[in-house]
XYZ file of C-alpha atoms in Angstrom:
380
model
C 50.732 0.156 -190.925
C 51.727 1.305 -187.398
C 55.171 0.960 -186.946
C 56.406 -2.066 -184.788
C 58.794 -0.381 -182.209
C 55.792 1.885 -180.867
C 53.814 -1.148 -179.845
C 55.072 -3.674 -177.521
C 55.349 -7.133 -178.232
C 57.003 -10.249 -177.006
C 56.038 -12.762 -179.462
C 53.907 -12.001 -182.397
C 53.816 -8.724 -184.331
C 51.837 -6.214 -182.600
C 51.378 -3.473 -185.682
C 48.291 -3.236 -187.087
C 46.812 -1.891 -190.092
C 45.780 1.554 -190.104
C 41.738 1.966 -190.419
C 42.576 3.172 -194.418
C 44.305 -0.135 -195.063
C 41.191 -2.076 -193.751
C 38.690 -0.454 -195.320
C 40.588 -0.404 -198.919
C 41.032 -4.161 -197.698
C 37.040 -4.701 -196.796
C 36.432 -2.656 -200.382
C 38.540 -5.526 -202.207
C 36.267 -8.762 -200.359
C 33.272 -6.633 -201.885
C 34.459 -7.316 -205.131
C 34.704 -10.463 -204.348
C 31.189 -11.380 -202.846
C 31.253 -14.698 -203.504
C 33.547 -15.299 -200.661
C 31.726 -14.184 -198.278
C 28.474 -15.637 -199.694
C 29.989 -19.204 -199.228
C 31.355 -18.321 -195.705
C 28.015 -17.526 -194.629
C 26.620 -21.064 -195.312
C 29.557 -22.386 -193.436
C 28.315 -23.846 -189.786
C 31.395 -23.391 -188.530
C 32.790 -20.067 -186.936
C 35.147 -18.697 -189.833
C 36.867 -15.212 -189.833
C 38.847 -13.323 -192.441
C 42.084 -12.015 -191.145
C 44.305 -9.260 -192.839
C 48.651 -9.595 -192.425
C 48.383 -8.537 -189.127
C 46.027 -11.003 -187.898
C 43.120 -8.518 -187.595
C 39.518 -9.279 -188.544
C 38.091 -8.070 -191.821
C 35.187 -10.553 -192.193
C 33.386 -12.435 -189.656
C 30.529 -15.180 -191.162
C 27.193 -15.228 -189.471
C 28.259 -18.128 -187.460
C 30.369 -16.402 -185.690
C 28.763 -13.371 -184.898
C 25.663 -15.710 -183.776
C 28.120 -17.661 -181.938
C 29.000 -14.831 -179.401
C 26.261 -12.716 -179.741
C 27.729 -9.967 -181.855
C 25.346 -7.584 -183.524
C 27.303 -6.375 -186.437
C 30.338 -6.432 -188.518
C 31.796 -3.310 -187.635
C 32.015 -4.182 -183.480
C 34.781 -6.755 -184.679
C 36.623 -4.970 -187.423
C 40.457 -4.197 -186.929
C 40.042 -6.487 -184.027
C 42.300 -9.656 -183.092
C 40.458 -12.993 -182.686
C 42.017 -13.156 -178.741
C 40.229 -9.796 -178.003
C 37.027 -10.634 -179.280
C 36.846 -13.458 -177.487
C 38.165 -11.535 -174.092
C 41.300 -13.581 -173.511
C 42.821 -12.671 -170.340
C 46.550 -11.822 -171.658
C 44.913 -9.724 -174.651
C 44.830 -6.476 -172.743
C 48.128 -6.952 -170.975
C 50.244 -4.966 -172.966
C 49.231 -2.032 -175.682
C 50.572 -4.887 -178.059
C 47.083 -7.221 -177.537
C 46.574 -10.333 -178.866
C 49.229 -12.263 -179.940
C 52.019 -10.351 -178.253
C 52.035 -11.770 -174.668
C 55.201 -14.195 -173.779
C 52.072 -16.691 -173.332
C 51.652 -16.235 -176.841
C 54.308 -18.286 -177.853
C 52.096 -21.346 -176.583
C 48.535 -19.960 -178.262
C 47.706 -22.581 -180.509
C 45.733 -19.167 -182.665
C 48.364 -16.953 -182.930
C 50.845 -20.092 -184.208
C 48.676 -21.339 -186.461
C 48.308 -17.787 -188.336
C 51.808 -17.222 -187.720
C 52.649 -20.648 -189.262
C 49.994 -20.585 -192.442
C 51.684 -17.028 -193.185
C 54.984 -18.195 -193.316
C 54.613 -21.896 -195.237
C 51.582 -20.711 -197.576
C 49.526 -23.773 -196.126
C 46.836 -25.080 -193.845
C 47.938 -25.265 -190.390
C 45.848 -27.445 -187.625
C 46.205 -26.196 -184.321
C 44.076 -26.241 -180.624
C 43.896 -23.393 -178.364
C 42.931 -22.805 -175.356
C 41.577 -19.651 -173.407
C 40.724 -18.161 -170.154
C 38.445 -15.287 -170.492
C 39.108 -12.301 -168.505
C 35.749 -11.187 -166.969
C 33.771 -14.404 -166.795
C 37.315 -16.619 -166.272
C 35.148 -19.088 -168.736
C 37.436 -22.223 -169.799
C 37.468 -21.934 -173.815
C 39.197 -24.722 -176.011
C 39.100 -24.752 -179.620
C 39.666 -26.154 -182.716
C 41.742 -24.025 -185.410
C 42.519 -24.184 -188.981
C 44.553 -21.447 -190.470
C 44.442 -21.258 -194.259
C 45.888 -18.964 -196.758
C 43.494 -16.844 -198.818
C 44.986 -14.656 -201.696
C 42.778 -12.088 -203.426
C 44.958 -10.185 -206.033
C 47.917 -9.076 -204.900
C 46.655 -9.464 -201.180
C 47.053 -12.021 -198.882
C 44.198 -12.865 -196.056
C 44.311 -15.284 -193.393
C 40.727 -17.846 -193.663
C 40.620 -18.676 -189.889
C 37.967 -21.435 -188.987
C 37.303 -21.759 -185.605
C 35.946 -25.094 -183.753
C 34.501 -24.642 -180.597
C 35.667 -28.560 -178.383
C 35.161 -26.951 -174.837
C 32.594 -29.571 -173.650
C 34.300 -32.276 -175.348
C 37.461 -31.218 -173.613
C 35.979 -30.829 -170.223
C 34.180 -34.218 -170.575
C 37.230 -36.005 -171.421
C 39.448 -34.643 -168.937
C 36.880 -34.976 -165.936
C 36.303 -38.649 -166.855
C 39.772 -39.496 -166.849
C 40.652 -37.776 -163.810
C 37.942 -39.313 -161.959
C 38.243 -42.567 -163.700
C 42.430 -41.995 -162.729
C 41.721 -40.679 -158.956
C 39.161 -43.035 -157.825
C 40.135 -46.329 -159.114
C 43.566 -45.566 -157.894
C 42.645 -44.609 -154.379
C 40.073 -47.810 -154.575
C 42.510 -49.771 -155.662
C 44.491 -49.221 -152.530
C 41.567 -49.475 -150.100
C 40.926 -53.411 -151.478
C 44.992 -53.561 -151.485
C 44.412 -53.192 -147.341
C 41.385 -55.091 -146.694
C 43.588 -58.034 -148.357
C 46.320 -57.187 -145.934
C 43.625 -57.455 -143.164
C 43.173 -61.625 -143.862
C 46.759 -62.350 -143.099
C 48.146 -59.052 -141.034
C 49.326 -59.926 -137.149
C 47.614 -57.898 -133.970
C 49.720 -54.785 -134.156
C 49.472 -54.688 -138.172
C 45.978 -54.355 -138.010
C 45.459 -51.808 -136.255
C 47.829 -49.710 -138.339
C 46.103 -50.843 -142.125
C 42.848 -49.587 -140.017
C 44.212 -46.455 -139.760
C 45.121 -46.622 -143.795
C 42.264 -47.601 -144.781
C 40.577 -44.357 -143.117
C 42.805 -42.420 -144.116
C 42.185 -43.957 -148.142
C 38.432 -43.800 -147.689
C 38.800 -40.593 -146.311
C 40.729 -39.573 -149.726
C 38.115 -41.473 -151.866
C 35.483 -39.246 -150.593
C 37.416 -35.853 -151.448
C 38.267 -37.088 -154.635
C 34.450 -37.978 -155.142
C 33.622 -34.429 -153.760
C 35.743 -32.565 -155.572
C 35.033 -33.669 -158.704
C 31.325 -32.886 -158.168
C 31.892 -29.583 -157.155
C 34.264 -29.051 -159.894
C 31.129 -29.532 -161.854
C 28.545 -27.747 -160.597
C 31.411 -24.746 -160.634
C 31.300 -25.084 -164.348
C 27.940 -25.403 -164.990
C 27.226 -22.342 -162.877
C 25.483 -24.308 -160.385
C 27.363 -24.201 -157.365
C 25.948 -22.071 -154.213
C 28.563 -20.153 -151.974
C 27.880 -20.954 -148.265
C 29.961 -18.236 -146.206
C 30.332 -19.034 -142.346
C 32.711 -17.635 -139.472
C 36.086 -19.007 -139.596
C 39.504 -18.721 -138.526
C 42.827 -18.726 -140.573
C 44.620 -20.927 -138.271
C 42.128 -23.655 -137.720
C 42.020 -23.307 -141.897
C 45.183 -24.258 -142.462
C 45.822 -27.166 -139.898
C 42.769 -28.743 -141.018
C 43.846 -28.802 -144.968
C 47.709 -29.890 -143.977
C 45.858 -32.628 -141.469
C 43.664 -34.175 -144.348
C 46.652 -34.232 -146.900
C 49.159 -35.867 -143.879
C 48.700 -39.322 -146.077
C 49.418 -37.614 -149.543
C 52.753 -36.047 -147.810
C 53.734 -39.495 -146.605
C 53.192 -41.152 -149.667
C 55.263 -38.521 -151.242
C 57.855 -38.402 -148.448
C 57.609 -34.705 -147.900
C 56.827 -33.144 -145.063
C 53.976 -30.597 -144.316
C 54.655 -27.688 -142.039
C 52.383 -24.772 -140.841
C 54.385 -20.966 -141.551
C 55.378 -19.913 -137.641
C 54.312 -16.345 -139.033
C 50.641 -17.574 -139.716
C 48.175 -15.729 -138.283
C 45.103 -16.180 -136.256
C 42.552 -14.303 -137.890
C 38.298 -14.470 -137.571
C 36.814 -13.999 -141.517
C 34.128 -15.019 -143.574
C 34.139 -17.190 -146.348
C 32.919 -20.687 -147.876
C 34.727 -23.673 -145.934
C 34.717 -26.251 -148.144
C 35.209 -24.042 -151.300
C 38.032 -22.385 -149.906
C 39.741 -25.663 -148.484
C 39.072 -27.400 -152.102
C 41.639 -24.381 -153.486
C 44.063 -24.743 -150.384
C 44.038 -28.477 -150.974
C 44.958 -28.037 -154.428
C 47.851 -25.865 -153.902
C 49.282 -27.908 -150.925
C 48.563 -31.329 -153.876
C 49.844 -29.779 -156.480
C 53.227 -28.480 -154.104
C 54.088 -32.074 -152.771
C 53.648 -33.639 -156.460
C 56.389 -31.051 -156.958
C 58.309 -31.592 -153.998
C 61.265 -33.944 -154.721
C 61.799 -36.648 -151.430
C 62.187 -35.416 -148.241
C 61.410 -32.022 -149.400
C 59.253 -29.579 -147.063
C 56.215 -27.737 -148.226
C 55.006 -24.801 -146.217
C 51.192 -23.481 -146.121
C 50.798 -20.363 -144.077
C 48.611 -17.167 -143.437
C 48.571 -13.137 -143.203
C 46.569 -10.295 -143.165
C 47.498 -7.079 -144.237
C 45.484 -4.167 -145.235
C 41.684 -5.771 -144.723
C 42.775 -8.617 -146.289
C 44.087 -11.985 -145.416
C 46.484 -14.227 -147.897
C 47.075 -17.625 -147.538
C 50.208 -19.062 -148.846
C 51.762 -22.476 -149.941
C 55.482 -22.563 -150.790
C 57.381 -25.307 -151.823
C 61.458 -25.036 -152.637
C 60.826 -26.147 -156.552
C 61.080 -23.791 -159.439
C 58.724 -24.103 -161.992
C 59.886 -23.859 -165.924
C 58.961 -20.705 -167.806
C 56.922 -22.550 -170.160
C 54.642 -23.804 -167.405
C 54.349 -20.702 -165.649
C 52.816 -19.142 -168.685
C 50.303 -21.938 -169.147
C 49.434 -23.029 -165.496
C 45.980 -21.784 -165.016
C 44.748 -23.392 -168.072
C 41.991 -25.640 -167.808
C 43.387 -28.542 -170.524
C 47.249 -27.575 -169.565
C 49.072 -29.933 -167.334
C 52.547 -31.449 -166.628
C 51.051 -34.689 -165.494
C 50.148 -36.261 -168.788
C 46.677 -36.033 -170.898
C 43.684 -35.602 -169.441
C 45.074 -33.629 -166.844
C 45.347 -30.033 -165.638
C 41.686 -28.725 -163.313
C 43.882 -28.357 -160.049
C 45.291 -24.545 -161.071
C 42.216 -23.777 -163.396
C 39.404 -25.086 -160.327
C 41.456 -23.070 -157.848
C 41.632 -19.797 -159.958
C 37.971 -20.576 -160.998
C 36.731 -20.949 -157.698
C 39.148 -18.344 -155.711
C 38.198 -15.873 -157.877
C 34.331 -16.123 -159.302
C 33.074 -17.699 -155.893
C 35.399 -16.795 -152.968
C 36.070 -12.966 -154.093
C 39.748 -13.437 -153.614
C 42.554 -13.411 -156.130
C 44.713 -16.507 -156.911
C 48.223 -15.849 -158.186
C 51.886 -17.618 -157.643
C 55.607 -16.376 -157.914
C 58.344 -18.597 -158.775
C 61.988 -18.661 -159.084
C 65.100 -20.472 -158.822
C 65.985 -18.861 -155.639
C 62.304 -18.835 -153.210
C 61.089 -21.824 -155.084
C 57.294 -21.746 -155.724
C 54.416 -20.137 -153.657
C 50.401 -20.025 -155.317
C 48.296 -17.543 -153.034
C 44.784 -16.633 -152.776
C 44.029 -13.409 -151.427
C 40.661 -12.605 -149.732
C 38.891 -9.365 -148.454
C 38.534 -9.836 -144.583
C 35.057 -7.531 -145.075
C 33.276 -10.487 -147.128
Protein backbone atom coordinates (compact mmCIF):
# COMPACT_ATOMS: atom_id res chain seq x y z
CA UNK A 1 0.00 0.00 0.00
CA UNK A 2 1.23 3.58 -0.66
CA UNK A 3 2.41 5.01 2.29
CA UNK A 4 0.10 7.63 4.06
CA UNK A 5 2.49 10.66 4.62
CA UNK A 6 3.10 10.94 0.68
CA UNK A 7 -0.56 11.56 0.05
CA UNK A 8 -2.42 14.31 1.57
CA UNK A 9 -5.34 13.95 3.53
CA UNK A 10 -7.48 15.80 5.97
CA UNK A 11 -9.99 13.35 6.95
CA UNK A 12 -10.05 9.89 5.64
CA UNK A 13 -7.03 7.79 4.67
CA UNK A 14 -5.78 8.71 1.38
CA UNK A 15 -3.32 5.44 0.66
CA UNK A 16 -4.37 3.21 -1.67
CA UNK A 17 -3.62 -0.18 -2.67
CA UNK A 18 -0.99 -0.72 -5.07
CA UNK A 19 -2.38 -2.20 -8.60
CA UNK A 20 -0.66 -5.86 -7.28
CA UNK A 21 -2.82 -5.76 -4.16
CA UNK A 22 -6.02 -5.26 -6.33
CA UNK A 23 -5.56 -7.59 -8.73
CA UNK A 24 -4.44 -10.49 -6.11
CA UNK A 25 -7.69 -8.94 -4.42
CA UNK A 26 -9.99 -9.18 -7.84
CA UNK A 27 -8.19 -12.92 -8.24
CA UNK A 28 -9.70 -13.87 -4.66
CA UNK A 29 -13.73 -12.53 -5.69
CA UNK A 30 -13.04 -14.98 -8.75
CA UNK A 31 -12.91 -17.70 -6.51
CA UNK A 32 -15.67 -16.67 -5.14
CA UNK A 33 -18.14 -16.17 -8.15
CA UNK A 34 -21.04 -16.56 -6.45
CA UNK A 35 -20.76 -13.15 -5.04
CA UNK A 36 -20.72 -11.46 -7.76
CA UNK A 37 -23.36 -13.64 -9.48
CA UNK A 38 -25.92 -12.52 -6.75
CA UNK A 39 -24.76 -8.82 -6.98
CA UNK A 40 -25.60 -8.80 -10.48
CA UNK A 41 -29.33 -9.61 -9.91
CA UNK A 42 -29.35 -6.89 -7.36
CA UNK A 43 -31.45 -3.65 -8.81
CA UNK A 44 -29.77 -1.61 -6.75
CA UNK A 45 -26.28 0.09 -7.48
CA UNK A 46 -23.82 -2.11 -5.26
CA UNK A 47 -19.94 -1.85 -5.33
CA UNK A 48 -17.20 -3.91 -3.74
CA UNK A 49 -14.69 -1.84 -1.93
CA UNK A 50 -11.13 -3.02 -0.77
CA UNK A 51 -9.54 -1.36 2.96
CA UNK A 52 -8.94 1.64 1.32
CA UNK A 53 -12.27 2.32 0.06
CA UNK A 54 -11.35 1.61 -3.60
CA UNK A 55 -13.55 -0.27 -6.06
CA UNK A 56 -12.88 -3.89 -6.87
CA UNK A 57 -16.36 -4.90 -8.15
CA UNK A 58 -19.01 -2.86 -9.57
CA UNK A 59 -22.62 -4.93 -10.36
CA UNK A 60 -24.25 -4.26 -13.66
CA UNK A 61 -26.51 -1.83 -12.05
CA UNK A 62 -24.16 0.34 -11.51
CA UNK A 63 -22.21 0.44 -14.44
CA UNK A 64 -25.74 0.79 -16.37
CA UNK A 65 -26.53 3.38 -13.94
CA UNK A 66 -23.78 5.86 -15.16
CA UNK A 67 -23.07 4.61 -18.33
CA UNK A 68 -19.82 2.82 -17.69
CA UNK A 69 -18.63 0.39 -20.30
CA UNK A 70 -16.49 -1.93 -18.34
CA UNK A 71 -15.06 -3.05 -15.14
CA UNK A 72 -11.68 -2.00 -15.52
CA UNK A 73 -12.65 2.09 -16.13
CA UNK A 74 -13.65 1.91 -12.30
CA UNK A 75 -11.05 -0.31 -10.74
CA UNK A 76 -8.70 1.20 -7.96
CA UNK A 77 -11.13 4.01 -8.13
CA UNK A 78 -13.03 5.76 -5.08
CA UNK A 79 -16.86 5.85 -5.29
CA UNK A 80 -16.58 10.08 -5.01
CA UNK A 81 -14.41 10.05 -8.22
CA UNK A 82 -16.49 7.97 -10.22
CA UNK A 83 -19.22 9.83 -9.63
CA UNK A 84 -17.15 13.32 -10.33
CA UNK A 85 -17.63 14.91 -6.92
CA UNK A 86 -16.36 18.31 -6.93
CA UNK A 87 -13.87 18.05 -3.76
CA UNK A 88 -12.51 14.58 -5.22
CA UNK A 89 -9.77 16.16 -7.27
CA UNK A 90 -8.86 18.82 -4.76
CA UNK A 91 -6.01 17.38 -3.26
CA UNK A 92 -3.65 14.30 -4.65
CA UNK A 93 -5.45 12.60 -1.57
CA UNK A 94 -9.12 12.27 -3.66
CA UNK A 95 -12.04 11.06 -2.34
CA UNK A 96 -12.52 10.92 1.08
CA UNK A 97 -9.69 13.20 2.13
CA UNK A 98 -11.20 16.73 1.75
CA UNK A 99 -12.03 18.64 5.26
CA UNK A 100 -15.67 18.35 3.57
CA UNK A 101 -15.21 14.84 4.01
CA UNK A 102 -15.81 14.77 7.46
CA UNK A 103 -19.61 15.57 6.57
CA UNK A 104 -19.83 12.85 3.40
CA UNK A 105 -22.38 10.65 4.49
CA UNK A 106 -20.05 7.79 1.92
CA UNK A 107 -16.90 8.14 3.26
CA UNK A 108 -18.52 7.83 7.12
CA UNK A 109 -20.44 5.15 6.46
CA UNK A 110 -17.30 3.01 5.12
CA UNK A 111 -15.29 4.55 7.67
CA UNK A 112 -17.88 3.55 10.34
CA UNK A 113 -18.78 -0.25 8.95
CA UNK A 114 -14.80 -0.72 9.04
CA UNK A 115 -14.38 0.17 12.40
CA UNK A 116 -17.73 -1.52 14.26
CA UNK A 117 -17.85 -4.70 11.82
CA UNK A 118 -21.59 -3.69 11.01
CA UNK A 119 -24.10 -2.18 8.65
CA UNK A 120 -24.02 1.45 8.69
CA UNK A 121 -27.08 3.64 7.08
CA UNK A 122 -26.02 6.82 5.90
CA UNK A 123 -27.25 9.75 3.05
CA UNK A 124 -24.94 11.67 1.00
CA UNK A 125 -25.04 14.23 -0.94
CA UNK A 126 -22.95 15.50 -4.04
CA UNK A 127 -22.21 18.26 -6.34
CA UNK A 128 -20.62 17.10 -9.46
CA UNK A 129 -17.79 18.98 -10.77
CA UNK A 130 -18.38 19.42 -14.56
CA UNK A 131 -22.14 19.24 -14.88
CA UNK A 132 -22.60 20.90 -11.03
CA UNK A 133 -25.60 18.10 -11.08
CA UNK A 134 -27.32 17.94 -7.45
CA UNK A 135 -26.78 14.09 -6.41
CA UNK A 136 -28.36 12.67 -3.08
CA UNK A 137 -28.19 9.20 -2.13
CA UNK A 138 -28.98 6.49 -0.14
CA UNK A 139 -25.98 4.36 1.45
CA UNK A 140 -25.54 1.18 3.20
CA UNK A 141 -22.09 0.15 4.14
CA UNK A 142 -21.71 -3.52 5.04
CA UNK A 143 -18.85 -5.66 5.97
CA UNK A 144 -17.87 -8.45 3.59
CA UNK A 145 -15.06 -10.93 4.71
CA UNK A 146 -13.62 -13.38 2.19
CA UNK A 147 -10.78 -15.39 3.95
CA UNK A 148 -8.56 -13.54 5.65
CA UNK A 149 -9.71 -10.31 3.69
CA UNK A 150 -11.98 -7.83 4.50
CA UNK A 151 -14.19 -5.88 1.64
CA UNK A 152 -16.48 -3.14 2.05
CA UNK A 153 -20.34 -4.24 0.21
CA UNK A 154 -21.38 -0.60 -0.59
CA UNK A 155 -25.08 -0.31 -1.89
CA UNK A 156 -25.90 2.76 -3.27
CA UNK A 157 -29.60 4.37 -3.48
CA UNK A 158 -30.05 6.95 -5.81
CA UNK A 159 -33.19 9.66 -3.72
CA UNK A 160 -32.21 12.80 -5.87
CA UNK A 161 -35.77 13.38 -7.24
CA UNK A 162 -37.33 12.43 -4.11
CA UNK A 163 -35.10 14.92 -2.38
CA UNK A 164 -35.64 17.71 -4.77
CA UNK A 165 -39.44 17.09 -4.71
CA UNK A 166 -39.63 17.27 -1.08
CA UNK A 167 -37.60 20.18 -0.50
CA UNK A 168 -39.24 22.35 -3.40
CA UNK A 169 -42.72 21.55 -2.01
CA UNK A 170 -41.95 22.60 1.32
CA UNK A 171 -40.22 25.64 0.44
CA UNK A 172 -42.92 26.75 -1.71
CA UNK A 173 -45.58 25.39 0.48
CA UNK A 174 -43.29 27.47 3.51
CA UNK A 175 -42.68 30.79 1.25
CA UNK A 176 -45.99 31.30 -0.21
CA UNK A 177 -48.42 30.57 2.44
CA UNK A 178 -46.31 32.66 4.68
CA UNK A 179 -46.10 35.69 2.47
CA UNK A 180 -50.08 34.99 1.75
CA UNK A 181 -50.69 34.78 5.00
CA UNK A 182 -49.53 38.30 5.55
CA UNK A 183 -51.21 39.81 2.49
CA UNK A 184 -54.93 38.58 4.07
CA UNK A 185 -53.27 39.74 7.60
CA UNK A 186 -53.47 43.51 5.76
CA UNK A 187 -56.55 43.40 3.84
CA UNK A 188 -58.10 42.63 7.49
CA UNK A 189 -56.30 45.67 8.75
CA UNK A 190 -57.92 47.57 5.79
CA UNK A 191 -61.80 47.06 7.44
CA UNK A 192 -60.92 48.86 10.59
CA UNK A 193 -57.49 51.00 9.73
CA UNK A 194 -58.02 55.11 10.02
CA UNK A 195 -57.17 57.53 6.76
CA UNK A 196 -53.45 57.74 7.23
CA UNK A 197 -53.20 53.82 8.12
CA UNK A 198 -54.45 52.96 4.95
CA UNK A 199 -52.52 54.32 2.89
CA UNK A 200 -49.46 52.85 4.57
CA UNK A 201 -50.98 48.82 4.68
CA UNK A 202 -51.43 49.82 0.76
CA UNK A 203 -48.04 50.24 0.46
CA UNK A 204 -47.52 46.66 2.46
CA UNK A 205 -49.59 44.97 0.74
CA UNK A 206 -47.54 45.86 -2.60
CA UNK A 207 -44.76 45.40 -1.28
CA UNK A 208 -46.14 41.48 0.02
CA UNK A 209 -47.68 40.84 -3.37
CA UNK A 210 -44.74 42.04 -4.87
CA UNK A 211 -42.75 39.26 -2.70
CA UNK A 212 -45.46 36.60 -3.48
CA UNK A 213 -44.71 36.91 -7.07
CA UNK A 214 -40.77 36.41 -6.67
CA UNK A 215 -41.28 33.69 -4.50
CA UNK A 216 -43.73 32.18 -7.21
CA UNK A 217 -41.01 33.03 -9.87
CA UNK A 218 -38.28 31.77 -8.38
CA UNK A 219 -39.37 28.65 -7.60
CA UNK A 220 -40.34 28.05 -11.26
CA UNK A 221 -37.21 28.96 -12.52
CA UNK A 222 -35.50 26.98 -9.96
CA UNK A 223 -37.18 24.25 -11.85
CA UNK A 224 -36.81 24.59 -15.20
CA UNK A 225 -32.86 25.17 -14.07
CA UNK A 226 -32.96 21.61 -12.96
CA UNK A 227 -34.68 20.06 -15.50
CA UNK A 228 -32.40 21.67 -18.06
CA UNK A 229 -35.10 23.69 -19.38
CA UNK A 230 -34.38 27.10 -18.69
CA UNK A 231 -33.31 29.57 -21.73
CA UNK A 232 -30.59 32.33 -20.99
CA UNK A 233 -31.86 35.73 -22.27
CA UNK A 234 -28.65 38.11 -22.28
CA UNK A 235 -29.46 41.96 -22.71
CA UNK A 236 -27.35 45.29 -22.12
CA UNK A 237 -27.08 46.22 -18.61
CA UNK A 238 -25.39 48.20 -16.13
CA UNK A 239 -23.79 47.19 -12.72
CA UNK A 240 -25.12 50.05 -10.88
CA UNK A 241 -28.70 50.05 -11.95
CA UNK A 242 -28.15 46.00 -11.01
CA UNK A 243 -27.57 46.43 -7.74
CA UNK A 244 -30.06 49.26 -6.64
CA UNK A 245 -32.75 47.43 -8.22
CA UNK A 246 -32.06 43.96 -6.16
CA UNK A 247 -31.39 46.08 -2.67
CA UNK A 248 -34.83 48.14 -3.75
CA UNK A 249 -36.99 44.87 -4.12
CA UNK A 250 -35.55 43.28 -0.82
CA UNK A 251 -36.11 46.99 1.17
CA UNK A 252 -39.25 44.99 2.93
CA UNK A 253 -37.17 41.77 3.78
CA UNK A 254 -34.42 44.27 5.43
CA UNK A 255 -37.15 45.93 7.44
CA UNK A 256 -38.67 42.96 8.58
CA UNK A 257 -35.29 41.87 9.63
CA UNK A 258 -34.23 45.27 10.99
CA UNK A 259 -31.07 45.47 9.00
CA UNK A 260 -30.21 47.86 6.83
CA UNK A 261 -29.24 47.59 3.07
CA UNK A 262 -26.49 49.76 1.72
CA UNK A 263 -24.96 50.06 -1.84
CA UNK A 264 -20.63 49.69 -1.62
CA UNK A 265 -19.51 53.64 -2.35
CA UNK A 266 -16.69 51.76 -4.43
CA UNK A 267 -19.37 50.15 -6.82
CA UNK A 268 -18.90 50.69 -10.14
CA UNK A 269 -20.80 51.79 -13.13
CA UNK A 270 -20.13 49.38 -15.67
CA UNK A 271 -22.18 48.48 -19.31
CA UNK A 272 -22.15 44.25 -19.66
CA UNK A 273 -24.11 41.59 -20.91
CA UNK A 274 -25.86 39.09 -19.15
CA UNK A 275 -29.42 37.52 -18.21
CA UNK A 276 -31.43 40.09 -15.91
CA UNK A 277 -33.59 38.15 -14.15
CA UNK A 278 -31.18 35.12 -13.81
CA UNK A 279 -28.55 37.15 -12.53
CA UNK A 280 -30.82 39.22 -10.03
CA UNK A 281 -32.43 35.68 -8.81
CA UNK A 282 -28.50 34.89 -7.56
CA UNK A 283 -27.96 38.57 -6.22
CA UNK A 284 -31.28 38.25 -4.43
CA UNK A 285 -30.24 35.18 -2.86
CA UNK A 286 -27.06 36.36 -1.50
CA UNK A 287 -28.46 39.75 -0.23
CA UNK A 288 -31.63 36.95 1.51
CA UNK A 289 -29.51 34.72 2.65
CA UNK A 290 -27.01 37.87 4.28
CA UNK A 291 -29.94 39.63 6.22
CA UNK A 292 -31.28 36.09 7.59
CA UNK A 293 -27.72 36.21 8.92
CA UNK A 294 -27.56 39.63 9.95
CA UNK A 295 -28.31 39.94 13.71
CA UNK A 296 -30.72 43.42 14.42
CA UNK A 297 -29.66 46.50 13.30
CA UNK A 298 -26.89 44.94 11.47
CA UNK A 299 -25.81 46.39 7.90
CA UNK A 300 -25.43 44.29 4.83
CA UNK A 301 -23.47 45.67 1.93
CA UNK A 302 -23.98 44.58 -1.92
CA UNK A 303 -21.50 46.22 -4.22
CA UNK A 304 -19.65 45.99 -7.67
CA UNK A 305 -16.07 45.93 -9.55
CA UNK A 306 -14.42 45.20 -12.52
CA UNK A 307 -11.06 44.22 -12.84
CA UNK A 308 -9.27 42.49 -15.56
CA UNK A 309 -12.42 42.01 -18.23
CA UNK A 310 -14.38 41.02 -15.60
CA UNK A 311 -16.87 42.46 -13.24
CA UNK A 312 -17.65 40.92 -9.51
CA UNK A 313 -20.46 41.66 -7.61
CA UNK A 314 -20.27 41.40 -3.94
CA UNK A 315 -22.57 41.03 -0.80
CA UNK A 316 -20.95 41.28 2.65
CA UNK A 317 -22.49 41.02 5.77
CA UNK A 318 -20.40 41.38 9.35
CA UNK A 319 -21.41 37.53 10.42
CA UNK A 320 -18.99 34.68 10.42
CA UNK A 321 -20.14 31.59 9.28
CA UNK A 322 -19.14 28.14 11.28
CA UNK A 323 -16.60 25.87 9.63
CA UNK A 324 -18.99 23.16 9.38
CA UNK A 325 -21.30 25.23 7.21
CA UNK A 326 -18.78 26.62 5.09
CA UNK A 327 -17.85 23.17 3.96
CA UNK A 328 -21.43 22.21 3.19
CA UNK A 329 -23.04 25.53 1.89
CA UNK A 330 -23.48 24.92 -1.73
CA UNK A 331 -25.26 21.75 -1.20
CA UNK A 332 -28.50 21.38 -2.63
CA UNK A 333 -30.30 19.37 0.61
CA UNK A 334 -27.80 21.32 3.20
CA UNK A 335 -29.25 24.13 5.15
CA UNK A 336 -29.12 25.90 8.58
CA UNK A 337 -32.76 26.78 8.41
CA UNK A 338 -34.34 23.48 9.27
CA UNK A 339 -35.53 20.46 6.82
CA UNK A 340 -36.56 20.97 3.67
CA UNK A 341 -34.36 23.72 3.24
CA UNK A 342 -31.10 24.70 1.54
CA UNK A 343 -31.70 25.80 -2.81
CA UNK A 344 -30.62 29.52 -2.03
CA UNK A 345 -26.52 28.68 -2.22
CA UNK A 346 -27.03 25.53 -4.52
CA UNK A 347 -29.65 27.76 -7.21
CA UNK A 348 -27.11 30.57 -7.06
CA UNK A 349 -23.96 28.38 -7.75
CA UNK A 350 -26.21 26.40 -10.23
CA UNK A 351 -27.31 29.23 -12.06
CA UNK A 352 -24.05 31.64 -11.71
CA UNK A 353 -22.11 29.13 -13.00
CA UNK A 354 -23.94 26.68 -15.77
CA UNK A 355 -26.14 29.69 -17.12
CA UNK A 356 -24.50 33.09 -16.37
CA UNK A 357 -20.70 31.95 -17.17
CA UNK A 358 -19.53 33.48 -13.96
CA UNK A 359 -18.10 31.87 -10.87
CA UNK A 360 -19.87 31.95 -7.45
CA UNK A 361 -17.64 31.68 -4.39
CA UNK A 362 -17.65 33.36 -0.64
CA UNK A 363 -14.87 34.08 2.05
CA UNK A 364 -15.59 34.19 5.61
CA UNK A 365 -14.02 34.93 8.82
CA UNK A 366 -14.29 36.19 12.20
CA UNK A 367 -12.67 39.37 11.34
CA UNK A 368 -14.44 40.65 7.50
CA UNK A 369 -17.52 38.72 8.32
CA UNK A 370 -19.08 37.02 5.24
CA UNK A 371 -19.05 38.07 1.49
CA UNK A 372 -20.61 35.33 -1.51
CA UNK A 373 -19.47 36.75 -5.04
CA UNK A 374 -20.23 35.93 -8.51
CA UNK A 375 -17.77 36.79 -10.96
CA UNK A 376 -18.65 37.40 -14.66
CA UNK A 377 -16.62 37.90 -17.96
CA UNK A 378 -17.46 41.53 -19.16
CA UNK A 379 -16.90 39.91 -22.99
CA UNK A 380 -20.19 37.64 -22.62
Amino acid sequence: MIKENILPTKYAPAGRSSLQEIEEQKELLKYNRSIPDVLNLIPEMTLILNSSRQVLFANNAFLERLGIQSQTEITGKRFGEIIDCHHASETGGGCGTMESCMFCGGVNAILCSQKTDTEIKEECRILRKDTLEALDFRITASPLNIGPQKFTLFSVKDISHEKRRSMLERIFFHDVLNTAGNIYGFTELLESASDEEVQSYRNMLSGLSKKLIEEIESQRILTQVENNELAVNLSQLNSLKVIADVADSYKLFAQAASCRIIIDANSESIEFRSDKVLLRRVLGNMLKNALEATPKNGTVTIGCLAEEEKLEFRVHNQTNMPKDVQLQIFLRSYSTKGTGRGLGTYSMKLIGEKYLNGKVNFFSDTEKGTTFFITLPLNN
